[in-house]
Amino acid sequence: MEKLIEVKNLKQYFPVSSNKMFEKKYVKAVDDVSFYINKGETFGLVGESGCGKTTTGRTILRLNKPTSGQIIYDGVDITKVNMKPYRKKMQIVFQDPYASLDPRMTVGDIVGEAIDIHKLAKNKKERKEMIVSLLEKVGLNSEHANRYPHEFSGGQRQRIGIARALAVNPEFIVCDEPISALDVSIQAQVVNMFEDLQKELGLTYLFIAHDLSIVKHISDRIGVMYLGKIVELGTSNEIAFDSLHPYTKSLISAIPIPDPEISRSRKRIVLEGDVPSPVNPPSGCRFRTRCPHATELCAEKEPEFVEATPGHFVACHYYKELKK
């Protein structure tokens, strides 16, 4: 398979004010992350709030300037280039459908804005036809084009956000927790729509979420993030049924199972303590302060990100012992 996106040793540090005069402190939001996404694939990025998922997605799109590392798009290093030609190829669907749409613009203008910027329509008639076609693709109709965002439900607003992302006919879309603000009944509809659009338009997704059950359903491969680092990466089935990292195991154990008998017999892995601060992360393995298997080695030495089985990577000193 051909790689569309390749991220190499990506770091994104944000400066924070310090009490001391000349001391500079940084929030290490993304710290040395590497992965790739094949063309036509959905790569899921999962982890709890504040682990750096969204920052990773935004940095790949260069909405944030990376501190260091490389972002390679279709064989070209785009880390320092002018992004205008790539804005058409790469788009984002934001998490909050309430905050990401301009309340003073009609839906037609919101979707049509990108068409105007990139001069994709020859005249007003063609522009209108393109907008209606995009709205129909996401399950809305031509009448909706003259309305304002406040007249729509959350699920419909997210559909407008998706239509806006599709307006420039992109190849790659970052889906930044696109369903976390929606009702559960609407979530399934939106996820199914993402899958249908992928088949129809040949899209490639980076799907960011904290709900592993949804990511497992939609993704081909999944990366699990904790405190700015990817701790495990593998196919959707490997992560769900053959996870190696203690953090991934605890996330999997939290997924509800509809069968009460299986659910009762299952052992829930509850993590102790809070997530440490990304300004001052623990030495060695970042997960060690909450890991039930941590030893002195975990404090002294950071685990390498190794390939445990072909295509299945993990960063844990004791993954072999935990597998037994």
Coordinates of N, CA and C in Angstrom, one line a residue, residues 34 45-47 53 81-82 115-117 121 124 139 151 169 187 237 239 244 246 256 270 276 282 300 322:
S34 N 5.8 9.2 15.9 CA 6.0 8.7 14.5 C 4.9 7.7 14.1
L45 N -6.7 7.5 16.3 CA -5.8 8.0 17.3 C -6.6 8.1 18.6
V46 N -6.2 7.4 19.6 CA -7.1 7.3 20.8 C -6.3 7.5 22.1
G47 N -7.0 8.0 23.1 CA -6.3 8.3 24.3 C -7.2 9.3 25.1
K53 N -3.7 14.2 21.2 CA -4.3 13.7 20.0 C -4.7 14.8 19.0
V81 N 7.0 24.2 4.0 CA 6.6 24.8 2.7 C 5.4 25.7 2.9
N82 N 5.0 26.5 1.8 CA 3.8 27.3 1.8 C 2.6 26.3 1.7
I115 N -15.0 27.2 -1.7 CA -15.1 27.2 -3.1 C -14.7 28.6 -3.7
D116 N -15.0 29.7 -2.9 CA -14.6 31.0 -3.3 C -13.1 31.2 -3.2
I117 N -12.6 30.8 -2.1 CA -11.1 31.0 -1.8 C -10.3 30.4 -2.9
A121 N -15.5 27.5 -8.6 CA -16.7 27.7 -9.4 C -16.5 28.8 -10.5
K124 N -21.8 32.0 -10.6 CA -22.7 31.9 -9.4 C -23.6 30.6 -9.5
G139 N -26.6 14.4 3.5 CA -27.9 14.1 3.9 C -28.7 15.3 4.2
E151 N -30.3 27.2 13.5 CA -31.6 26.6 13.2 C -31.4 25.1 13.0
N169 N -12.8 19.1 -2.4 CA -12.5 17.8 -2.9 C -11.2 17.3 -2.3
Q187 N -24.5 9.6 16.7 CA -23.1 9.2 16.5 C -23.0 8.1 15.4
N237 N -7.9 -5.0 15.1 CA -8.1 -6.2 15.8 C -7.1 -6.5 16.8
I239 N -5.3 -4.3 18.5 CA -5.5 -3.4 19.6 C -6.7 -3.9 20.5
L244 N -1.0 -5.1 24.0 CA 0.2 -5.4 24.8 C 0.5 -4.5 25.9
P246 N -0.1 -2.0 29.1 CA -1.0 -1.9 30.2 C -2.1 -0.8 30.0
P256 N -18.0 -1.0 27.4 CA -19.1 -1.8 27.9 C -19.4 -3.0 26.9
V270 N -8.9 -0.7 36.6 CA -9.1 0.7 37.0 C -7.7 1.3 37.2
P276 N -0.3 12.7 34.9 CA 0.8 13.7 35.3 C 0.7 14.9 34.4
P282 N 6.7 12.3 34.0 CA 7.6 11.4 34.8 C 8.8 11.0 34.0
E300 N 13.8 4.6 35.5 CA 15.2 5.0 35.0 C 15.3 5.1 33.5
L322 N 3.7 -9.6 30.3 CA 2.3 -9.3 30.5 C 1.4 -10.1 29.5

